[in-house]
Short mmCIF file of C-alpha atoms in Angstrom, two decimals:
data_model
loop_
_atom_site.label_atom_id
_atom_site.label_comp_id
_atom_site.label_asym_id
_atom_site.label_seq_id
_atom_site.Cartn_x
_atom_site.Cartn_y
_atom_site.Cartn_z
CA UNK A 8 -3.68 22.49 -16.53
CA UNK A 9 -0.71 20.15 -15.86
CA UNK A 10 -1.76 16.28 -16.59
CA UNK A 11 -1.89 14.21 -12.55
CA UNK A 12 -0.53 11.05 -12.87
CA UNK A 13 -1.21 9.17 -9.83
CA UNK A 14 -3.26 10.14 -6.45
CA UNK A 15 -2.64 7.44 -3.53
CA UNK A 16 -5.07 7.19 -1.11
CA UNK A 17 -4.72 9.04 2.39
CA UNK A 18 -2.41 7.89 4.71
CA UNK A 19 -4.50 5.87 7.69
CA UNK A 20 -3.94 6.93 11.02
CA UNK A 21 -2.56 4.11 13.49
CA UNK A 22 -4.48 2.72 16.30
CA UNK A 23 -6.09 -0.05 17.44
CA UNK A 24 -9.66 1.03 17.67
CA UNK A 25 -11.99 3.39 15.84
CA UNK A 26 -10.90 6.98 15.33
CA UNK A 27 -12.88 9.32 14.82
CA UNK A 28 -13.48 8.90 11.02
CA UNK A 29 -14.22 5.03 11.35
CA UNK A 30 -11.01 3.90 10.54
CA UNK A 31 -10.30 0.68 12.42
CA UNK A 32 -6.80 -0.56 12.34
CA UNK A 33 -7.17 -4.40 10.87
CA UNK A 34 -5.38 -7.49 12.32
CA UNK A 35 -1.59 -7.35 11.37
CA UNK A 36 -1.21 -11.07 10.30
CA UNK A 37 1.75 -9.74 7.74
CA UNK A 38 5.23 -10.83 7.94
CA UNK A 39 6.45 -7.11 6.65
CA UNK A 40 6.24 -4.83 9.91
CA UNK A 41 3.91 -1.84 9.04
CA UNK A 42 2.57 -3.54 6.29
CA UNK A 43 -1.25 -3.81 6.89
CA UNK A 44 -1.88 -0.13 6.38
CA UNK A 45 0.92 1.69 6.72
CA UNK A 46 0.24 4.56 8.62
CA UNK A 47 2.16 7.64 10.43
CA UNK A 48 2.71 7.46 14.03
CA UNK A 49 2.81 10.67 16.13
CA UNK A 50 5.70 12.06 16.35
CA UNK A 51 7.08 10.08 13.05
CA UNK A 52 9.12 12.05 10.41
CA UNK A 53 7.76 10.32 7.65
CA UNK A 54 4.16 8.17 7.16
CA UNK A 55 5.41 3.91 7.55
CA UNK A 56 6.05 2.37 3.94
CA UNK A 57 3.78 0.07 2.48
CA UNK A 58 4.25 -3.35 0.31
CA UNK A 59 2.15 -5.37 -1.67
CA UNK A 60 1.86 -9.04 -1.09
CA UNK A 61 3.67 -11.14 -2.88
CA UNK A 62 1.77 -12.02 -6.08
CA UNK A 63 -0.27 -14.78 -7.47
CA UNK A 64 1.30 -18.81 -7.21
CA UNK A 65 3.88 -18.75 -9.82
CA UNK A 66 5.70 -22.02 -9.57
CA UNK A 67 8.43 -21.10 -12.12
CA UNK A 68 10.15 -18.89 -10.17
CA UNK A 69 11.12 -19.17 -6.24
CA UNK A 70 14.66 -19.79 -4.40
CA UNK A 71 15.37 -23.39 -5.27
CA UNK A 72 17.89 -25.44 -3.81
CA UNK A 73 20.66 -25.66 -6.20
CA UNK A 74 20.91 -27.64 -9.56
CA UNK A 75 24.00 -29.14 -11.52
CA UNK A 76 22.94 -27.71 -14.39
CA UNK A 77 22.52 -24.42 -13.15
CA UNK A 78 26.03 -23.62 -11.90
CA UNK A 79 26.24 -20.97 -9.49
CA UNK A 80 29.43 -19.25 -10.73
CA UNK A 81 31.66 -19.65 -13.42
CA UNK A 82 32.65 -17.26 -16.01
CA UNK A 83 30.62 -14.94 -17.83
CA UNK A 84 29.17 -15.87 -21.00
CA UNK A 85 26.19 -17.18 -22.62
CA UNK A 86 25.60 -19.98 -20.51
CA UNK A 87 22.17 -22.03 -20.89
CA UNK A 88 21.23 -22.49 -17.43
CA UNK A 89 18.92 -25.28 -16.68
CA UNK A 90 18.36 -26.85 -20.09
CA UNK A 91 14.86 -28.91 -21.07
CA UNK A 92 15.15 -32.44 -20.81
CA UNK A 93 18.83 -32.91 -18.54
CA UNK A 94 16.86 -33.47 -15.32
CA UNK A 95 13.94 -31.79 -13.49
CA UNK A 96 14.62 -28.35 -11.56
CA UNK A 97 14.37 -29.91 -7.88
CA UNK A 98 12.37 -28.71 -5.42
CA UNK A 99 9.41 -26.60 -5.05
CA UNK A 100 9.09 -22.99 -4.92
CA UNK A 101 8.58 -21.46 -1.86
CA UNK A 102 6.01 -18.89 -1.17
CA UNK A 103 4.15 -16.57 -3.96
CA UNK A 104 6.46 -15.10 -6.17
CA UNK A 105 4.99 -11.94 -8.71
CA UNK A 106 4.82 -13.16 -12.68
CA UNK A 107 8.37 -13.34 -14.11
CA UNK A 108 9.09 -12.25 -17.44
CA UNK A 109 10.15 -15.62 -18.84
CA UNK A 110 11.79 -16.23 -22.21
CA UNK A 111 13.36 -19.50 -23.70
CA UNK A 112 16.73 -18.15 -24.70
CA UNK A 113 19.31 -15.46 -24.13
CA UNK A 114 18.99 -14.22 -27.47
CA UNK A 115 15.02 -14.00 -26.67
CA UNK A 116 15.70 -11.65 -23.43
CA UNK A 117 18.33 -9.36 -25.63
CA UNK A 118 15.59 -8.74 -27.92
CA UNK A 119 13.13 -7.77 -25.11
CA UNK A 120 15.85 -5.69 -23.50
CA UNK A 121 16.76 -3.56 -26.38
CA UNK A 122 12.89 -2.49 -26.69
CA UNK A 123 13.02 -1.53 -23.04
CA UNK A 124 16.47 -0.22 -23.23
CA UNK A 125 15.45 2.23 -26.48
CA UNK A 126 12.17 3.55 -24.34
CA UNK A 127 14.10 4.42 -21.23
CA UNK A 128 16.76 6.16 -23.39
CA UNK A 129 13.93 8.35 -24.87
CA UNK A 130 12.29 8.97 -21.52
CA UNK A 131 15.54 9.79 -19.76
CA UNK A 132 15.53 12.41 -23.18
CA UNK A 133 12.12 14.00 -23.04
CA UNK A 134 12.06 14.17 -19.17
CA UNK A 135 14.22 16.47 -17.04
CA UNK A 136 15.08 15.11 -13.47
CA UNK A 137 13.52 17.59 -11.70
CA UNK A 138 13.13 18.69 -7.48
CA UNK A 139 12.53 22.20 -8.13
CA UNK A 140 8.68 21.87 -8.77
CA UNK A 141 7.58 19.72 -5.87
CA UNK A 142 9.43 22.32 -3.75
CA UNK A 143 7.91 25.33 -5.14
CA UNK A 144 4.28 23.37 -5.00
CA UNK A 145 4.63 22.80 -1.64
CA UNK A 146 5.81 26.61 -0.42
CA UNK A 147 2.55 27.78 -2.75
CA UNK A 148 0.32 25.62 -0.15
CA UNK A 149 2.30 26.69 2.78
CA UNK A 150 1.74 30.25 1.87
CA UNK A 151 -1.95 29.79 1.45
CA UNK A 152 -2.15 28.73 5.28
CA UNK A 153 -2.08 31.09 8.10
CA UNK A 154 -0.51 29.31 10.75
CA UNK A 155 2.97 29.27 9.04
CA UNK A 156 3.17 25.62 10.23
CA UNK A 157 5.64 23.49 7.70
CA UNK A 158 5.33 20.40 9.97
CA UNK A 159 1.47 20.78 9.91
CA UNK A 160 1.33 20.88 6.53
CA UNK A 161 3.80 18.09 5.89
CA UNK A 162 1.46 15.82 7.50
CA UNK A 163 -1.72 16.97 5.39
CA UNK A 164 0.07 17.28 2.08
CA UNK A 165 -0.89 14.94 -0.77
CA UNK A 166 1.72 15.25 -3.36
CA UNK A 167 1.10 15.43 -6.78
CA UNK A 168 2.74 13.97 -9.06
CA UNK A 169 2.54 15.98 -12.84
CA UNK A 170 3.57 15.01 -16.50
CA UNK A 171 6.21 18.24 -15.91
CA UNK A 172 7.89 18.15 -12.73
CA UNK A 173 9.61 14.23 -12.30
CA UNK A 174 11.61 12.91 -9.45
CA UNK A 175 12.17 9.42 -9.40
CA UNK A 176 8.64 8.15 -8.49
CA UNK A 177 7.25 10.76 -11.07
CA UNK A 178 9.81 9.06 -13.97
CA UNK A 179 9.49 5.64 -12.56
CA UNK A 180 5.63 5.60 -13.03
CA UNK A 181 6.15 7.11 -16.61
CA UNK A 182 7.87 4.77 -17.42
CA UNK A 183 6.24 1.45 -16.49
CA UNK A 184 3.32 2.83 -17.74
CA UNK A 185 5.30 3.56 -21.13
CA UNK A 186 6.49 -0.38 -21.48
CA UNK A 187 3.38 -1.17 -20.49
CA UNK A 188 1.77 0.19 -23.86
CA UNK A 189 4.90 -1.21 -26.04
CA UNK A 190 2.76 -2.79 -28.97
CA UNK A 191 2.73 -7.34 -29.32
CA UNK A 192 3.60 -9.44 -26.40
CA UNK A 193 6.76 -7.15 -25.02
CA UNK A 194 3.92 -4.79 -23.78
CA UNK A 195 1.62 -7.89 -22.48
CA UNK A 196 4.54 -9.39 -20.58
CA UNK A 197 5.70 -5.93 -18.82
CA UNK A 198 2.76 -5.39 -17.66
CA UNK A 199 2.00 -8.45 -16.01
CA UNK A 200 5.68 -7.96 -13.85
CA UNK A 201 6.94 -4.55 -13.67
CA UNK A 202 6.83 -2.41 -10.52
CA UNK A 203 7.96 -0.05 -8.43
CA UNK A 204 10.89 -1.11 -5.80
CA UNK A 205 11.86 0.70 -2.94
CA UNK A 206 15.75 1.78 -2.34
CA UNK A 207 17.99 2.22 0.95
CA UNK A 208 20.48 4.40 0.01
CA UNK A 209 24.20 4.72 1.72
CA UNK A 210 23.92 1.32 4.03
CA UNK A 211 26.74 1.18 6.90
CA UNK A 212 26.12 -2.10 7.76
CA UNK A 213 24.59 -4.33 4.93
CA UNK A 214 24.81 -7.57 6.47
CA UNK A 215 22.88 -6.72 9.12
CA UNK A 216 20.25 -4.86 7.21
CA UNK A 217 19.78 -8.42 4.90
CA UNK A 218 19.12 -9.92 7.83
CA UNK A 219 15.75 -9.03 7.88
CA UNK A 220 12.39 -7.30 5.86
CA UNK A 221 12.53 -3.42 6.10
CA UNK A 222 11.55 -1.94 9.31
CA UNK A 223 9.61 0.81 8.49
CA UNK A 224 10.33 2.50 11.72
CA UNK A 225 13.70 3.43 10.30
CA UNK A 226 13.05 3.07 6.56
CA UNK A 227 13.74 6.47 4.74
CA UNK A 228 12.66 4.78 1.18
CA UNK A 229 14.15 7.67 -0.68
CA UNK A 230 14.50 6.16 -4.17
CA UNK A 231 12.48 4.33 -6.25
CA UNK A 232 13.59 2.01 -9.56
CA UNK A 233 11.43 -0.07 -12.03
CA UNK A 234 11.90 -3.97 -11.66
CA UNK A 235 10.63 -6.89 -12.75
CA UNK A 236 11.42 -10.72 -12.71
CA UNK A 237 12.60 -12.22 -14.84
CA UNK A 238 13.41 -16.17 -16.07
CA UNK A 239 15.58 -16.70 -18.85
CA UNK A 240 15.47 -20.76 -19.81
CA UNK A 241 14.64 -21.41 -16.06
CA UNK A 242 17.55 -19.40 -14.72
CA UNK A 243 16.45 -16.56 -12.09
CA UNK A 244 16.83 -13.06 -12.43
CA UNK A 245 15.77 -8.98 -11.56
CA UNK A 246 15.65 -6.27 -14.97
CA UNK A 247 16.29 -3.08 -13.08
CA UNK A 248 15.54 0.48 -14.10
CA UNK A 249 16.70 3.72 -12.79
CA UNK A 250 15.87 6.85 -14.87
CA UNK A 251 15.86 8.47 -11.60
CA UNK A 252 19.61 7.92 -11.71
CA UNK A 253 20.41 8.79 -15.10
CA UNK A 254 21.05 5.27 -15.46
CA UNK A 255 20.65 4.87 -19.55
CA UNK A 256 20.79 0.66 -19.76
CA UNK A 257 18.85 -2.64 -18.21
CA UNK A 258 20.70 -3.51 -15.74
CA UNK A 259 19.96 -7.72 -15.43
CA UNK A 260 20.73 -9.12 -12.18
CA UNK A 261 21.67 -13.11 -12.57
CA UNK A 262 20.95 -15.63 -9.95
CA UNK A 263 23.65 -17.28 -10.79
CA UNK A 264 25.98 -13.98 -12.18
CA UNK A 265 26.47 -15.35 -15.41
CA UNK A 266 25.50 -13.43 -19.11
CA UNK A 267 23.41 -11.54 -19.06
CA UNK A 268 24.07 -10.67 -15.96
CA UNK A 269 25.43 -7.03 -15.66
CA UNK A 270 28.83 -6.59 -14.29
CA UNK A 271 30.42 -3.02 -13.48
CA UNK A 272 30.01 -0.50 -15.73
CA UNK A 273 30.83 3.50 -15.72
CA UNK A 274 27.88 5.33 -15.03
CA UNK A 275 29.28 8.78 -15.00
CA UNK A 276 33.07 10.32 -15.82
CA UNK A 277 32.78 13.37 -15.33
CA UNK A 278 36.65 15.82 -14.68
CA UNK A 279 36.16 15.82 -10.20
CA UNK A 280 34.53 12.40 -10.22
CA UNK A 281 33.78 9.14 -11.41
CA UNK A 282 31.23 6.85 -11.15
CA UNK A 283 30.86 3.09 -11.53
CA UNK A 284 27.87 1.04 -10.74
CA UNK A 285 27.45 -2.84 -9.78
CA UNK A 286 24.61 -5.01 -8.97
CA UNK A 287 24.24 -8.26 -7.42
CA UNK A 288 21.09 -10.18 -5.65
CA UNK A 289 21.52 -11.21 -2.15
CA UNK A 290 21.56 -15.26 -1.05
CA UNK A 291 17.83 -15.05 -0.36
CA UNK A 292 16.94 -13.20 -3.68
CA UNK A 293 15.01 -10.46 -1.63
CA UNK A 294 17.37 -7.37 -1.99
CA UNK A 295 19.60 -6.42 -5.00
CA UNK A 296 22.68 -5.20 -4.06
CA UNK A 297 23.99 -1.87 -5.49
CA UNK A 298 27.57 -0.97 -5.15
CA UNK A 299 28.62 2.51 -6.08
CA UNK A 300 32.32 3.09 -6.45
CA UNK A 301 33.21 6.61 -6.63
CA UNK A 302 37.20 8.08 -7.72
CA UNK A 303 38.41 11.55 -7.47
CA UNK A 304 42.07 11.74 -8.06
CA UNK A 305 43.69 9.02 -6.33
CA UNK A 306 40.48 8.74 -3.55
CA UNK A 307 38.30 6.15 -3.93
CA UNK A 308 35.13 5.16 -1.81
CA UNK A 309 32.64 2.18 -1.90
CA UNK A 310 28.83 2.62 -0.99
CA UNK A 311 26.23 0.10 -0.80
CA UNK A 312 22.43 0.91 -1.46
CA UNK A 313 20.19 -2.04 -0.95
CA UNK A 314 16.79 -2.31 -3.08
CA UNK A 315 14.08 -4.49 -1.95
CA UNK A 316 12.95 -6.69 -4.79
CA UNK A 317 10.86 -9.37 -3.21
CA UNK A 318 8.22 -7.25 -3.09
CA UNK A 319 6.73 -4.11 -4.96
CA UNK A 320 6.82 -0.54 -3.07
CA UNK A 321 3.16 0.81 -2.53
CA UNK A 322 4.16 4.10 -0.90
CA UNK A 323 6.12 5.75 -3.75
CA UNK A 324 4.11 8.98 -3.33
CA UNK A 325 2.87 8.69 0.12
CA UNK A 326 6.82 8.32 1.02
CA UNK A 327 9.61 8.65 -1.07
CA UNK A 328 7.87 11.92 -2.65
CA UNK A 329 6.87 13.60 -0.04
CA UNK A 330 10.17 12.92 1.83
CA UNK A 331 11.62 14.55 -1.37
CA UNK A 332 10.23 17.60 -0.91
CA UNK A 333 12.04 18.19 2.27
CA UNK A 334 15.05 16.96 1.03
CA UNK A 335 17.85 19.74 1.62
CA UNK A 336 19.15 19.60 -2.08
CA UNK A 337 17.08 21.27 -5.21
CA UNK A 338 18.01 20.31 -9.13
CA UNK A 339 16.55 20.41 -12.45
CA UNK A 340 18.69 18.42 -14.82
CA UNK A 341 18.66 17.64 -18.57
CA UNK A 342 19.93 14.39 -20.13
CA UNK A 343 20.35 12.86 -23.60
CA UNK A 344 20.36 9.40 -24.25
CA UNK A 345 22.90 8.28 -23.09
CA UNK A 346 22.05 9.25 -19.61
CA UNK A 347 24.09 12.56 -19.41
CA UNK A 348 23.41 15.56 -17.87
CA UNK A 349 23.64 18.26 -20.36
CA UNK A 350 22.20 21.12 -18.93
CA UNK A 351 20.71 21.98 -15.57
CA UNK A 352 21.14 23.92 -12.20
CA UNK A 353 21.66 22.52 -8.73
CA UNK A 354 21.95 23.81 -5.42
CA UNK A 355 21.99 22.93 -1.37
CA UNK A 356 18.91 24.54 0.68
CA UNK A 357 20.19 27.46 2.75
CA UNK A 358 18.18 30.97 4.58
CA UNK A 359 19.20 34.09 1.55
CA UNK A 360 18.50 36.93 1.53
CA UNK A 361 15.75 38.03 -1.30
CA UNK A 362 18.72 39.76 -3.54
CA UNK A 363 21.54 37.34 -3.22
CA UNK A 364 19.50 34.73 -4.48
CA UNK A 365 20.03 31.13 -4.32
CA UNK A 366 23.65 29.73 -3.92
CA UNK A 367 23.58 27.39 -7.39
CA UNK A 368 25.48 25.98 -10.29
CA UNK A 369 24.28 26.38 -13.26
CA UNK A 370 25.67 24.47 -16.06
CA UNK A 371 25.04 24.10 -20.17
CA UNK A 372 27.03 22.15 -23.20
CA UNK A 373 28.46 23.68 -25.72
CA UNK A 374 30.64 22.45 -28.19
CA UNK A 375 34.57 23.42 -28.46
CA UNK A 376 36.54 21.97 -31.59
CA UNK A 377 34.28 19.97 -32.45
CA UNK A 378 33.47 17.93 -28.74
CA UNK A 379 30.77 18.92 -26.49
CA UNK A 380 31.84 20.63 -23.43
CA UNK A 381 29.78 21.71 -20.46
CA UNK A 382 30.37 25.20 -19.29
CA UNK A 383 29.44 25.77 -15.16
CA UNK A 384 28.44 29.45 -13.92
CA UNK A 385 28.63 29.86 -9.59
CA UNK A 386 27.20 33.62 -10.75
CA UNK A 387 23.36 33.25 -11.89
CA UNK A 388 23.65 36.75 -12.63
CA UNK A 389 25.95 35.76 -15.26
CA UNK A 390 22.52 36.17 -18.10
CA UNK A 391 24.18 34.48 -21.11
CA UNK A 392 24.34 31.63 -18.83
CA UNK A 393 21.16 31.60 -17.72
CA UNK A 394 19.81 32.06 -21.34
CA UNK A 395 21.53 28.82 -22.77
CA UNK A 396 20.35 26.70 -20.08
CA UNK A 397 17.02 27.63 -20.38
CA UNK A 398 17.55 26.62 -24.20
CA UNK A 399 18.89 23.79 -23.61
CA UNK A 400 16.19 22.62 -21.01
CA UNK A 401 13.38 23.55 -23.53
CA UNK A 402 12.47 26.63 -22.04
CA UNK A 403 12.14 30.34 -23.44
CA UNK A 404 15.05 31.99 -22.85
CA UNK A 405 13.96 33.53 -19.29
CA UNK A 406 11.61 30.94 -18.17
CA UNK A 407 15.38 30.07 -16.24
CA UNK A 408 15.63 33.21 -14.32
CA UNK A 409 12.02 33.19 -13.34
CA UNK A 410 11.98 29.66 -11.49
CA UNK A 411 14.81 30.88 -9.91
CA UNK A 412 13.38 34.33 -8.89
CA UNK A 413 10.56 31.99 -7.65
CA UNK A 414 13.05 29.94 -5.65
CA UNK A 415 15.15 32.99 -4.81
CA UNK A 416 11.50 34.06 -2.96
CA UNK A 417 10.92 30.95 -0.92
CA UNK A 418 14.43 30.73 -0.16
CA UNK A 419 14.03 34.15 1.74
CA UNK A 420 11.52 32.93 4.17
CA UNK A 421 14.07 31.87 6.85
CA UNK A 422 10.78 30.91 9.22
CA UNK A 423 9.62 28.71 5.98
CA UNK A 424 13.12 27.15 5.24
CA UNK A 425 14.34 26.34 8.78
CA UNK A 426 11.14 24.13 9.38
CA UNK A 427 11.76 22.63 6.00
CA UNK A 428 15.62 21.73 7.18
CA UNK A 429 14.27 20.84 10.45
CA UNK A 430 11.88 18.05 8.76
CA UNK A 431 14.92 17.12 6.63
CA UNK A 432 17.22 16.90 9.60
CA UNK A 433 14.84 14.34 11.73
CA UNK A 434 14.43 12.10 9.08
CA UNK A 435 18.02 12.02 8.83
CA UNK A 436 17.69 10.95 12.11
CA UNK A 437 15.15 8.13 12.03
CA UNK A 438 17.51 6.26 9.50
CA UNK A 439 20.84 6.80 10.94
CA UNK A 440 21.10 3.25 12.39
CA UNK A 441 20.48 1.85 8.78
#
């Protein structure tokens, strides 16, 4: 029996008396829209996200009006930031703010950061990225129920989320929970601050999203990252974690974008594209900015996903999983350390026939003089293929073929996968405007 890691509680229906369970809808005194109790309205692709409140009074860290000795730009480097004794930090801190992770010194937070750094390394290891059981779990329900209603079901579905089958919330909750237990004070002061933060991905118009809290109306929430606050000497900053993105480093967001604040780095170089990530907090300190620049051949693009850090993300499952399972693209991907895929297939949802199978890639490393290569198959009938990916995903050698017979299956129910698409499609909808 596979290990559950989480159960959230039922989503509450909306309305502003008594239904017929009991459930009355409580006065909405929250600045966050949706907040109180999230809900899903009729006719809704996706339940409203949820946030917790702020955290207890923590008058070390807030936006503060700014401080000569706590320049806000300059070069990079090991600057001190506000140092004991050259004045007092002026002004209060506004609002509840959750417990920072403070340290005295730079060389104190580099320390902390390689323990976390070396954890999500392993986990990004031992865990595959993985879509391909959520979807499968949710076709065995749907074929357990005679209506043959996917939209039905949707709405009922309580997603679990298993030691074996990660997305991003399922990796994300492994591992907080895994710095959580890091032995001495690292472990005491992780668990105090980190959390789950929700993610906008692919932003048109940023500006105008800053300009106010989510609106859960339109909020698709489909990513999820680790954060926590942090306060380095008294200067301000987010430690961010994405194993959902292969992303194999802390990434420190600076207040004041000095060391060790995390500039642009390569996330991916791979022969058709590269990838290079950058971060940066927004003036209000409620949204890290996350820049993607991507280059194939002489084309290059910049995206924008915004992450919500004033406040941690209590919908992970309710949300951003379940709105995974509809998503229209399946994977199951390994990495090493480093954050690179090694082995894995991937493929776009489409109606197949039963003996064509699914559509996928399927790829595997191997090494050629001496460097390790990967090796892509379009054929899935192609069996040494399919054999050395199941190795190298730590499966028997047809445990491969079999999920994908499995998927193959579901993939053939054209009544099963156009309501699936359909789902996918509205949601794509609701957040167009974002």
């Amino acid at each position: 029996m596979e290990e559950l890691l989480i159960a959230e509680p039922p989503v509450e229906p909306i309305s502003s008396y008594r239904d017929e369970s009991g459930y009355k809808k409580p006065v909405d005194d929250s600045p966050l829209r949706g907040e109180s109790e999230g809900g899903w309205p009729s006719g809704h692709p996706l339940p409203l996200p949820k946030w917790g409140p702020l955290g207890d009074p923590d008058p070390g860290w807030g936006p503060l009006p700014p401080d000569p000795a706590r320049p806000a730009e300059g070069r990079a480097g090991r600057g001190p930031g506000h140092v004991p004794g050259t004045g007092p930090r002026t002004g209060p801190a506004t609002g509840h703010r959750l417990t920072a992770v403070r340290v005295e010194t730079v060389v104190d937070y580099e320390d902390l950061a390689a323990r976390v750094e070396h954890t999500t390394q392993q986990l990004l290891r031992d865990h595959h990225y993985n879509t391909l059981g959520n979807f499968l779990r949710f076709y065995s329900a749907y074929s357990q129920r005679g209506d043959q209603d996917a939209a039905r079901l949707f709405r009922e579905y309580r997603p679990p989320i298993t030691a074996a089958h990660h997305t991003c919330v399922g990796l994300g909750m492994t591992l907080q929970r895994q710095l959580s237990a890091l032995p001495g004070s690292a472990g005491v002061r992780l668990r105090a601050a980190l959390h789950l933060v929700s993610c906008e991905e692919a932003i048109e118009n940023p500006a105008a999203y800053l300009s106010e809290v989510p609106s859960p109306t339109t909020s698709e929430k489909e990513h999820v990252l680790v954060a926590a606050r942090v306060d380095i000497g008294g200067r301000r900053g987010v430690l961010l974690l994405d194993p959902g993105y292969h992303v194999a480093r802390v990434v420190t967001v600076m207040s004041d974008g000095l060391y060790p604040h995390t500039g642009w780095f390569t996330q991916s170089d791979e022969p058709e594209v590269r990838r290079e990530y950058m971060y940066t907090l927004s003036p209000d300190e409620k949204y890290v900015l996350w820049t993607v620049r991507e280059t194939r051949g002489e084309r290059q693009t910049l995206s924008v996903n915004l992450v919500y850090v004033e406040r941690p993300y209590l919908s992970a499952v309710t949300v951003t999983e379940r709105r995974n399972i509809v998503y229209n693209f399946r994977s199951l991907l390994a990495r090493n350390t480093k954050g690179q895929l090694t082995a894995g297939v991937y493929f776009p949802l489409a109606v197949v026939s039963a003996d064509a199978g699914p559509a996928c890639t399927v790829f595997y490393s191997e090494v050629v003089a001496g460097t390790s290569v990967k090796r892509r198959e379009l054929d899935v009938e192609q069996e040494l293929a399919l054999v050395l990916c199941s190795q190298q995903l730590g499966m028997h050698d047809d445990q491969l073929e079999e999920i994908l017979t499995k998927v193959a299956h579901v993939m053939a129910d054209a009544t099963f996968i156009k309501q699936v698409l359909d789902i996918n499609n509205a949601i794509e909808e609701m957040s167009d405007d974002n």
